[in-house]
Amino acid sequence: SNSLPAHPEKDNKEDTKLVEDYLSKFYTIETDSNQRGWKANAEFTAEKLQKMQRFFGLKVTGKPDTETLEMMKKPRCGVPDVGL
Amino acid sequence: YGVTLPGWKKNNLTYRIVNYTPDLSKEDVDKAIQKAFKVWSTVTPLIFTRIQEGIADIMVAFGTKAHGHCPRYFDGPLGVLAHAFPPGSGFGGDVHFDEDEDWTMGSDGFNLFLVAAHEVGHALGLSHSNDQRALMFPNYAYISPSEFPLSPDDISGIQSIYGSATKTPGKRPTVPTSPNTCGPQISFDAVTTLRREVIFLKGRHLWRVYPDNSEVELELISAFWPFLPSGIQAAYENMKDQILFFKGNNFWVVSGYKVLLGYPKNINTLGFPKGVKKIDAAVCNKNTGKTDFFVGDKYWRYDESTQSMEKGYPRRTVNDFPGISQRIDAVFQHKGLFYFFHGSRQLKFDPTAKRVISEIKSNSWFNC
């Protein structure tokens, strides 16, 4: 269709923020920085995304696919899912 | 399930409702919170006492965004609804609700009772479960308040920390010992069919027997029906895919995992005279749609279609069931025959020929 697509870059930015907020709230384990060598942030995010996808029984892709984004938008408890 | 050990080191816990939400009346908030604690006290030895002043083990409060000195912030409407902290001092055990949400007593907005029951699970030491049927699953899901909200996963989790409910409040339960299924003296409190299974009940345990493939599973009654007490005395499956459980002059009607609303009821609502204080055994004859209730050396007959007791009862059991002369512990029907249990003996009875076919051991169904 020739209608201007919604602002994909804006959606993307929002989704990226949603994913980062969600993973930092619910899938960040406070670890001793000396134990964990510095990791590329993207790799770290993919690892935590896989952990979240595994917890919710989603396809483990390490990517913020639609199913994963939908799950992240559901109202939930504020207690982390890992590392209590 | 997941746990954050060691949990509370005592069974008597206090809670205090520090403030309220404008979404609901104070009475509704009090009721929802109390009911949330009751969910967990039903399946553990824990006892919850509400205090109005001072520091309680579990402080319950409503707040928005950055609230008090809490290290976790809320995020406005939707998103995070509430949070709680595992057992401990300071914030330990505290429960916070996001005031920016729409708190209700029903299915619209977010049901305060359901969210509170989840958060109290955290305050007792449970973390999130990835079982989507579990109350401790992270995402909000509305379920009818008439249903008991805990799944077997939730119950296993909380009982792994505190053990199951005990008769003497406050006493920490000993680890439930499993009955000796193949012991020579094994007897049963009640037996019922459940679709293609036969369920044997004794004390706090139940066995699920699959006669077709001779499989047997031993479970805690509380893992399936946490609202049932231990020591059920009679049980039967009616014509509507429901099971009725009896203890003393109370009975429960269960469909699947769920107990029907308004139970337990008194057995005299079935038509028993006041003098009948308990039922020894019960069985619904699927060929006639009539249920026989056995009490001492007599029995009553109940018509499942008219839902009423038949006239001319009670009658002496031995007159209509020749050979069944003693008080019975339990009875069920399998492939048209009745199996009467008395202590460690079981009598196989043909209700058409009206005679005992054979006498076998009570645990003959367990491949001992």
Coordinates of C-alpha atoms in Angstrom, one line a residue:
Chain A
S1 CA 0.0 0.0 0.0
N2 CA 1.2 3.6 -0.6
S3 CA 0.1 4.8 2.8
L4 CA 3.1 6.1 4.7
P5 CA 4.2 3.4 7.1
A6 CA 4.0 4.3 10.8
H7 CA 7.2 5.7 12.0
P8 CA 9.2 2.4 12.0
E9 CA 12.2 3.9 13.6
K10 CA 10.1 5.4 16.4
D11 CA 8.4 2.0 17.0
N12 CA 11.8 0.4 17.0
K13 CA 13.1 2.8 19.5
E14 CA 10.1 2.2 21.8
D15 CA 10.5 -1.5 21.5
T16 CA 14.2 -1.3 22.2
K17 CA 13.5 0.8 25.3
L18 CA 10.7 -1.6 26.4
V19 CA 13.1 -4.6 26.0
E20 CA 15.9 -2.9 27.9
D21 CA 13.7 -1.7 30.7
Y22 CA 12.1 -5.2 31.0
L23 CA 15.3 -7.1 31.0
S24 CA 17.0 -4.7 33.4
K25 CA 14.0 -5.0 35.8
F26 CA 13.4 -8.7 35.7
Y27 CA 16.4 -10.4 34.3
T28 CA 19.4 -8.6 35.8
I29 CA 21.3 -10.6 38.3
E30 CA 23.5 -8.5 40.6
T31 CA 26.9 -10.1 40.0
D32 CA 30.3 -9.3 41.1
S33 CA 31.8 -7.3 38.2
N34 CA 35.2 -8.9 38.8
Q35 CA 33.8 -12.3 38.1
R36 CA 32.2 -11.4 34.9
G37 CA 34.5 -10.2 32.2
W38 CA 33.2 -7.2 30.3
K39 CA 30.7 -8.4 27.7
A40 CA 29.4 -6.6 24.6
N41 CA 26.1 -5.1 25.6
A42 CA 24.3 -6.6 22.6
E43 CA 25.5 -10.1 23.5
F44 CA 24.5 -9.5 27.1
T45 CA 21.0 -8.4 26.0
A46 CA 20.6 -11.4 23.7
E47 CA 21.6 -13.7 26.6
K48 CA 19.0 -12.2 29.0
L49 CA 16.4 -12.3 26.2
Q50 CA 17.0 -16.0 25.8
K51 CA 16.6 -16.5 29.5
M52 CA 13.3 -14.6 29.5
Q53 CA 12.0 -16.5 26.5
R54 CA 12.9 -19.8 28.1
F55 CA 11.1 -18.8 31.3
F56 CA 7.9 -18.0 29.5
G57 CA 8.1 -21.0 27.2
L58 CA 8.6 -18.8 24.1
K59 CA 10.8 -19.7 21.1
V60 CA 14.3 -19.0 22.3
T61 CA 15.7 -16.7 19.6
G62 CA 17.5 -14.1 21.6
K63 CA 15.7 -11.5 19.4
P64 CA 12.8 -9.2 20.4
D65 CA 10.3 -10.9 18.1
T66 CA 6.6 -10.1 18.2
E67 CA 5.6 -12.9 20.6
T68 CA 8.3 -11.8 23.0
L69 CA 7.3 -8.1 22.9
E70 CA 3.7 -9.0 23.5
M71 CA 4.7 -11.0 26.6
M72 CA 6.7 -8.0 27.9
K73 CA 3.7 -5.7 27.6
K74 CA 1.5 -7.8 29.8
P75 CA 0.7 -6.4 33.3
R76 CA 2.8 -8.3 35.9
C77 CA 4.4 -8.4 39.2
G78 CA 7.5 -6.3 39.8
V79 CA 9.6 -9.0 41.5
P80 CA 12.4 -10.2 39.2
D81 CA 12.1 -13.6 37.6
V82 CA 15.7 -14.5 38.3
G83 CA 18.4 -14.0 40.8
L84 CA 16.4 -13.3 43.9
Chain B
Y1 CA 8.1 -23.1 41.5
G2 CA 11.0 -21.2 42.9
V3 CA 11.8 -20.4 46.6
T4 CA 13.9 -17.8 48.3
L5 CA 15.1 -19.6 51.5
P6 CA 15.1 -19.8 54.4
G7 CA 11.6 -18.4 54.7
W8 CA 10.3 -17.2 58.0
K9 CA 11.6 -19.1 61.1
K10 CA 8.2 -19.0 62.8
N11 CA 4.7 -19.9 61.9
N12 CA 2.9 -17.0 63.6
L13 CA 3.2 -14.0 61.4
T14 CA 1.7 -10.5 61.8
Y15 CA 0.6 -8.2 59.0
R16 CA -0.5 -4.5 59.0
I17 CA -2.4 -2.6 56.3
V18 CA -0.5 0.8 56.4
N19 CA -2.7 2.7 54.0
Y20 CA -5.6 2.3 51.5
T21 CA -6.5 2.9 47.9
P22 CA -9.3 5.3 46.9
D23 CA -10.4 2.7 44.4
L24 CA -12.1 0.6 47.0
S25 CA -13.8 0.8 50.4
K26 CA -11.6 0.1 53.4
E27 CA -13.8 -2.9 54.2
D28 CA -13.1 -4.3 50.7
V29 CA -9.4 -3.8 51.0
D30 CA -9.4 -5.5 54.5
K31 CA -11.4 -8.4 53.1
A32 CA -9.2 -8.9 50.0
I33 CA -6.0 -8.8 52.0
Q34 CA -7.4 -11.2 54.7
K35 CA -8.6 -13.6 52.0
A36 CA -5.2 -13.5 50.4
F37 CA -3.5 -14.6 53.6
K38 CA -6.1 -17.3 54.1
V39 CA -5.2 -18.8 50.8
W40 CA -1.7 -19.6 52.1
S41 CA -2.8 -20.5 55.7
T42 CA -5.1 -23.1 54.2
V43 CA -2.2 -25.2 52.9
T44 CA 0.5 -24.5 55.5
P45 CA 0.8 -24.4 59.3
L46 CA 1.2 -20.6 59.0
I47 CA -1.1 -18.3 61.1
F48 CA -1.6 -14.7 60.2
T49 CA -2.6 -12.1 62.7
R50 CA -3.5 -8.5 61.7
I51 CA -2.1 -5.6 63.8
Q52 CA -3.2 -2.0 63.6
E53 CA 0.0 -0.2 64.9
G54 CA 3.7 -0.7 65.0
I55 CA 5.9 -2.9 62.8
A56 CA 4.4 -6.1 61.5
D57 CA 6.3 -8.9 59.8
I58 CA 4.4 -8.1 56.6
M59 CA 3.6 -4.4 56.0
V60 CA 1.1 -3.9 53.2
A61 CA 0.9 -0.5 51.5
F62 CA -0.1 1.4 48.4
G63 CA 2.3 3.8 46.7
T64 CA 3.2 5.3 43.3
K65 CA 6.5 5.7 41.3
A66 CA 9.3 6.2 44.0
H67 CA 7.4 5.3 47.2
G68 CA 9.0 5.8 50.7
H69 CA 12.5 4.3 50.9
C70 CA 11.5 1.3 48.8
P71 CA 14.4 0.4 46.4
R72 CA 12.0 -0.5 43.6
Y73 CA 9.9 2.1 41.8
F74 CA 6.5 1.8 40.2
D75 CA 5.9 2.8 36.6
G76 CA 2.4 4.4 36.4
P77 CA -0.7 2.6 35.1
L78 CA -0.2 -1.0 33.8
G79 CA 3.3 -2.6 33.5
V80 CA 4.3 -3.4 37.1
L81 CA 1.2 -3.8 39.3
A82 CA 2.8 -4.6 42.7
H83 CA 5.9 -6.1 44.3
A84 CA 7.0 -7.8 47.5
F85 CA 10.1 -8.7 49.3
P86 CA 11.2 -12.2 50.6
P87 CA 11.1 -12.9 54.3
G88 CA 13.5 -10.9 56.4
S89 CA 13.8 -7.7 58.5
G90 CA 13.4 -4.2 57.2
F91 CA 11.6 -4.4 53.9
G92 CA 11.6 -8.2 54.2
G93 CA 8.1 -9.6 53.7
D94 CA 6.6 -6.2 52.8
V95 CA 4.0 -6.0 50.0
H96 CA 3.5 -2.8 47.9
F97 CA 0.7 -2.1 45.4
D98 CA 1.0 0.5 42.6
E99 CA -1.7 3.0 43.4
D100 CA -1.7 4.1 39.7
E101 CA -3.5 0.9 38.9
D102 CA -7.3 0.4 38.9
W103 CA -7.9 -1.9 42.0
T104 CA -11.2 -3.8 42.0
M105 CA -13.0 -6.7 43.7
G106 CA -14.1 -8.2 40.4
S107 CA -12.8 -9.0 36.9
D108 CA -12.4 -5.5 35.6
G109 CA -9.2 -3.6 36.3
F110 CA -6.9 -5.6 38.6
N111 CA -8.4 -7.9 41.2
L112 CA -6.8 -6.9 44.5
F113 CA -7.3 -10.3 46.1
L114 CA -5.6 -12.1 43.3
V115 CA -2.6 -9.7 43.2
A116 CA -2.4 -9.7 46.9
A117 CA -2.4 -13.5 47.1
H118 CA 0.5 -13.6 44.6
E119 CA 2.5 -11.0 46.5
V120 CA 2.0 -12.7 49.8
G121 CA 3.5 -15.8 48.1
H122 CA 6.6 -13.7 47.7
A123 CA 6.4 -12.4 51.2
L124 CA 6.5 -16.0 52.4
G125 CA 9.5 -16.9 50.3
L126 CA 8.2 -18.0 46.9
S127 CA 9.7 -16.6 43.7
H128 CA 8.1 -16.7 40.3
S129 CA 7.0 -20.0 38.7
N130 CA 7.1 -20.6 35.0
D131 CA 4.0 -22.8 35.2
Q132 CA 1.3 -20.7 33.5
R133 CA -1.3 -22.2 35.7
A134 CA 0.5 -21.2 38.9
L135 CA -0.6 -18.2 40.9
M136 CA 3.1 -17.4 41.2
F137 CA 3.4 -17.0 37.4
P138 CA 4.7 -13.4 36.9
N139 CA 1.9 -12.1 34.6
Y140 CA -1.6 -11.1 35.9
A141 CA -4.4 -13.5 35.0
Y142 CA -7.9 -13.1 36.3
I143 CA -9.6 -16.3 37.7
S144 CA -13.0 -16.5 39.3
P145 CA -12.7 -15.7 43.0
S146 CA -14.9 -18.7 43.7
E147 CA -12.0 -20.9 42.5
F148 CA -9.2 -21.7 44.9
P149 CA -6.3 -19.8 43.2
L150 CA -3.4 -22.1 44.1
S151 CA -2.2 -24.7 41.7
P152 CA -0.4 -27.9 42.7
D153 CA 2.8 -26.1 41.7
D154 CA 2.1 -23.3 44.2
I155 CA 1.2 -25.7 46.9
S156 CA 4.3 -27.9 46.4
G157 CA 6.4 -24.7 46.5
I158 CA 5.0 -23.3 49.8
Q159 CA 4.9 -26.7 51.4
S160 CA 8.6 -27.2 50.5
I161 CA 9.3 -24.3 52.9
Y162 CA 6.7 -24.7 55.7
G163 CA 5.2 -28.2 55.3
S164 CA 1.5 -28.7 55.0
A165 CA -1.4 -27.6 57.3
T166 CA -1.4 -29.4 60.6
K167 CA -4.2 -29.9 63.1
T168 CA -2.3 -28.2 66.0
P169 CA -1.8 -24.6 64.9
G170 CA 1.7 -23.2 65.3
K171 CA 3.3 -26.6 65.6
R172 CA 5.8 -27.1 62.8
P173 CA 4.7 -30.3 60.9
T174 CA 6.8 -33.4 60.8
V175 CA 7.5 -34.4 57.3
P176 CA 4.4 -36.4 56.2
T177 CA 5.3 -40.0 56.2
S178 CA 3.9 -42.0 53.4
P179 CA 1.6 -44.9 54.4
N180 CA 2.8 -48.4 53.9
T181 CA 0.7 -49.2 50.8
C182 CA 1.6 -52.9 50.8
G183 CA 1.5 -53.5 54.5
P184 CA -0.7 -56.4 55.6
Q185 CA -3.0 -54.2 57.7
I186 CA -3.6 -51.3 55.3
S187 CA -7.1 -50.0 55.3
F188 CA -8.7 -47.0 53.6
D189 CA -10.9 -44.1 54.8
A190 CA -12.7 -43.7 51.4
V191 CA -12.6 -44.9 47.8
T192 CA -14.1 -43.3 44.7
T193 CA -13.9 -43.5 41.0
L194 CA -12.8 -40.5 39.1
R195 CA -13.6 -41.1 35.4
R196 CA -11.2 -44.0 34.5
E197 CA -9.2 -43.8 37.7
V198 CA -9.9 -45.2 41.2
I199 CA -8.9 -42.8 44.1
F200 CA -8.1 -44.3 47.4
L201 CA -8.0 -41.9 50.4
K202 CA -6.3 -42.3 53.8
G203 CA -5.3 -39.6 56.2
R204 CA -3.6 -36.9 54.3
H205 CA -2.8 -39.1 51.3
L206 CA -4.5 -40.4 48.2
W207 CA -3.5 -43.0 45.7
R208 CA -4.5 -42.7 42.0
V209 CA -5.0 -46.2 40.5
Y210 CA -5.5 -46.7 36.8
P211 CA -7.0 -50.2 36.7
D212 CA -6.6 -50.4 32.9
N213 CA -2.8 -50.1 33.1
S214 CA -2.2 -51.0 36.7
E215 CA -0.4 -47.7 37.4
V216 CA -0.4 -46.3 40.9
E217 CA 0.5 -42.7 42.1
L218 CA 0.7 -41.7 45.7
E219 CA 0.0 -38.0 46.4
L220 CA -1.0 -35.6 49.2
I221 CA -4.7 -34.8 49.1
S222 CA -3.7 -31.1 49.5
A223 CA -1.8 -31.2 46.2
F224 CA -5.1 -31.8 44.4
W225 CA -7.8 -30.4 46.6
P226 CA -6.1 -28.1 49.1
F227 CA -9.5 -27.0 50.5
L228 CA -10.2 -30.6 51.7
P229 CA -9.3 -31.6 55.2
S230 CA -7.3 -34.8 55.8
G231 CA -9.2 -37.8 57.0
I232 CA -12.0 -37.8 54.5
Q233 CA -14.6 -40.5 55.5
A234 CA -16.5 -41.1 52.3
A235 CA -16.4 -40.2 48.7
Y236 CA -18.3 -41.0 45.5
E237 CA -18.5 -39.9 41.8
N238 CA -22.0 -38.9 40.8
M239 CA -23.6 -38.9 37.4
K240 CA -22.4 -35.4 36.5
D241 CA -18.6 -36.0 36.5
Q242 CA -18.4 -34.6 40.0
I243 CA -17.0 -36.1 43.2
L244 CA -18.6 -35.6 46.6
F245 CA -16.3 -35.8 49.6
F246 CA -17.7 -36.3 53.2
K247 CA -16.2 -35.7 56.6
G248 CA -18.3 -35.5 59.7
N249 CA -21.6 -33.8 58.8
N250 CA -19.9 -31.7 56.0
F251 CA -19.6 -32.5 52.3
W252 CA -17.9 -30.9 49.4
V253 CA -18.8 -31.1 45.7
V254 CA -15.7 -31.0 43.4
S255 CA -15.4 -30.7 39.7
G256 CA -11.9 -31.4 38.5
Y257 CA -9.6 -29.3 40.8
K258 CA -12.3 -26.9 41.8
V259 CA -14.7 -27.0 44.7
L260 CA -18.2 -25.7 43.8
L261 CA -19.3 -22.4 45.4
G262 CA -20.9 -22.6 48.8
Y263 CA -19.3 -25.8 50.0
P264 CA -18.9 -27.4 52.4
K265 CA -22.6 -28.0 53.2
N266 CA -24.3 -30.0 55.9
I267 CA -25.2 -33.5 55.0
N268 CA -28.8 -32.9 56.2
T269 CA -29.2 -30.8 53.0
L270 CA -29.1 -34.2 51.2
G271 CA -32.0 -35.4 53.3
F272 CA -30.3 -37.2 56.2
P273 CA -32.1 -36.9 59.6
K274 CA -30.3 -34.7 62.2
G275 CA -29.2 -37.9 64.1
V276 CA -26.8 -38.9 61.3
K277 CA -23.4 -37.3 62.2
K278 CA -21.2 -38.9 59.6
I279 CA -21.2 -41.2 56.5
D280 CA -19.1 -44.3 56.5
A281 CA -19.2 -44.9 52.7
A282 CA -21.1 -44.0 49.6
V283 CA -21.3 -45.3 46.0
C284 CA -23.4 -44.2 43.0
N285 CA -24.6 -47.2 41.0
K286 CA -24.1 -45.9 37.4
N287 CA -26.6 -48.4 36.1
T288 CA -29.5 -47.1 38.2
G289 CA -28.4 -43.5 38.9
K290 CA -29.1 -44.2 42.6
T291 CA -26.5 -43.5 45.4
D292 CA -26.3 -45.7 48.4
F293 CA -25.0 -44.1 51.6
F294 CA -23.8 -46.5 54.3
V295 CA -24.0 -45.5 58.0
G296 CA -23.3 -48.2 60.6
D297 CA -25.3 -51.3 59.7
K298 CA -27.9 -49.4 57.7
Y299 CA -28.0 -47.5 54.4
W300 CA -30.0 -44.8 52.6
R301 CA -30.7 -44.6 48.9
Y302 CA -30.5 -41.2 47.1
D303 CA -31.9 -40.6 43.6
E304 CA -29.4 -38.5 41.7
S305 CA -31.9 -37.4 39.0
T306 CA -34.5 -36.1 41.5
Q307 CA -31.8 -35.1 43.9
S308 CA -33.7 -36.5 46.8
M309 CA -33.6 -39.3 49.3
E310 CA -35.9 -42.3 48.5
K311 CA -38.7 -43.2 50.8
G312 CA -38.6 -46.2 53.1
Y313 CA -35.0 -45.7 54.2
P314 CA -32.8 -46.4 56.1
R315 CA -32.8 -50.2 55.6
R316 CA -30.5 -52.8 57.1
T317 CA -27.6 -53.2 54.8
V318 CA -27.3 -57.0 55.2
N319 CA -31.0 -57.4 54.0
D320 CA -30.2 -56.0 50.6
F321 CA -26.5 -56.7 50.4
P322 CA -26.3 -60.3 51.7
G323 CA -22.8 -60.9 53.2
I324 CA -22.1 -57.2 53.9
S325 CA -22.9 -57.5 57.6
Q326 CA -20.2 -55.3 59.2
R327 CA -19.9 -51.5 59.2
I328 CA -17.9 -50.6 56.0
D329 CA -15.0 -48.2 55.6
A330 CA -15.4 -47.5 51.8
V331 CA -17.1 -48.8 48.7
F332 CA -16.8 -48.1 44.9
Q333 CA -18.2 -49.5 41.7
H334 CA -16.0 -50.9 38.9
K335 CA -17.3 -52.6 35.8
G336 CA -20.8 -53.0 37.4
L337 CA -19.5 -54.7 40.6
F338 CA -19.3 -53.1 44.1
Y339 CA -16.1 -53.4 46.2
F340 CA -16.8 -53.1 49.9
F341 CA -13.9 -52.3 52.2
H342 CA -13.7 -53.3 55.9
G343 CA -10.2 -52.9 57.4
S344 CA -7.6 -54.9 55.4
R345 CA -10.4 -57.0 53.7
Q346 CA -12.4 -56.2 50.5
L347 CA -15.6 -58.0 49.4
K348 CA -16.4 -58.1 45.7
F349 CA -20.2 -57.9 45.4
D350 CA -22.5 -58.4 42.4
P351 CA -25.5 -56.0 42.9
T352 CA -27.5 -57.8 40.3
A353 CA -27.0 -61.4 41.7
K354 CA -27.1 -59.8 45.2
R355 CA -24.2 -61.9 46.4
V356 CA -20.5 -61.6 47.5
I357 CA -18.4 -63.1 44.7
S358 CA -15.0 -63.2 46.5
E359 CA -13.0 -61.7 49.4
I360 CA -9.7 -60.1 48.6
K361 CA -7.1 -57.9 50.4
S362 CA -7.9 -54.2 50.5
N363 CA -4.7 -53.3 48.7
S364 CA -5.2 -55.8 45.8
W365 CA -5.4 -52.8 43.4
F366 CA -1.8 -51.8 44.1
N367 CA 0.2 -54.7 42.5
C368 CA 1.9 -55.4 45.9

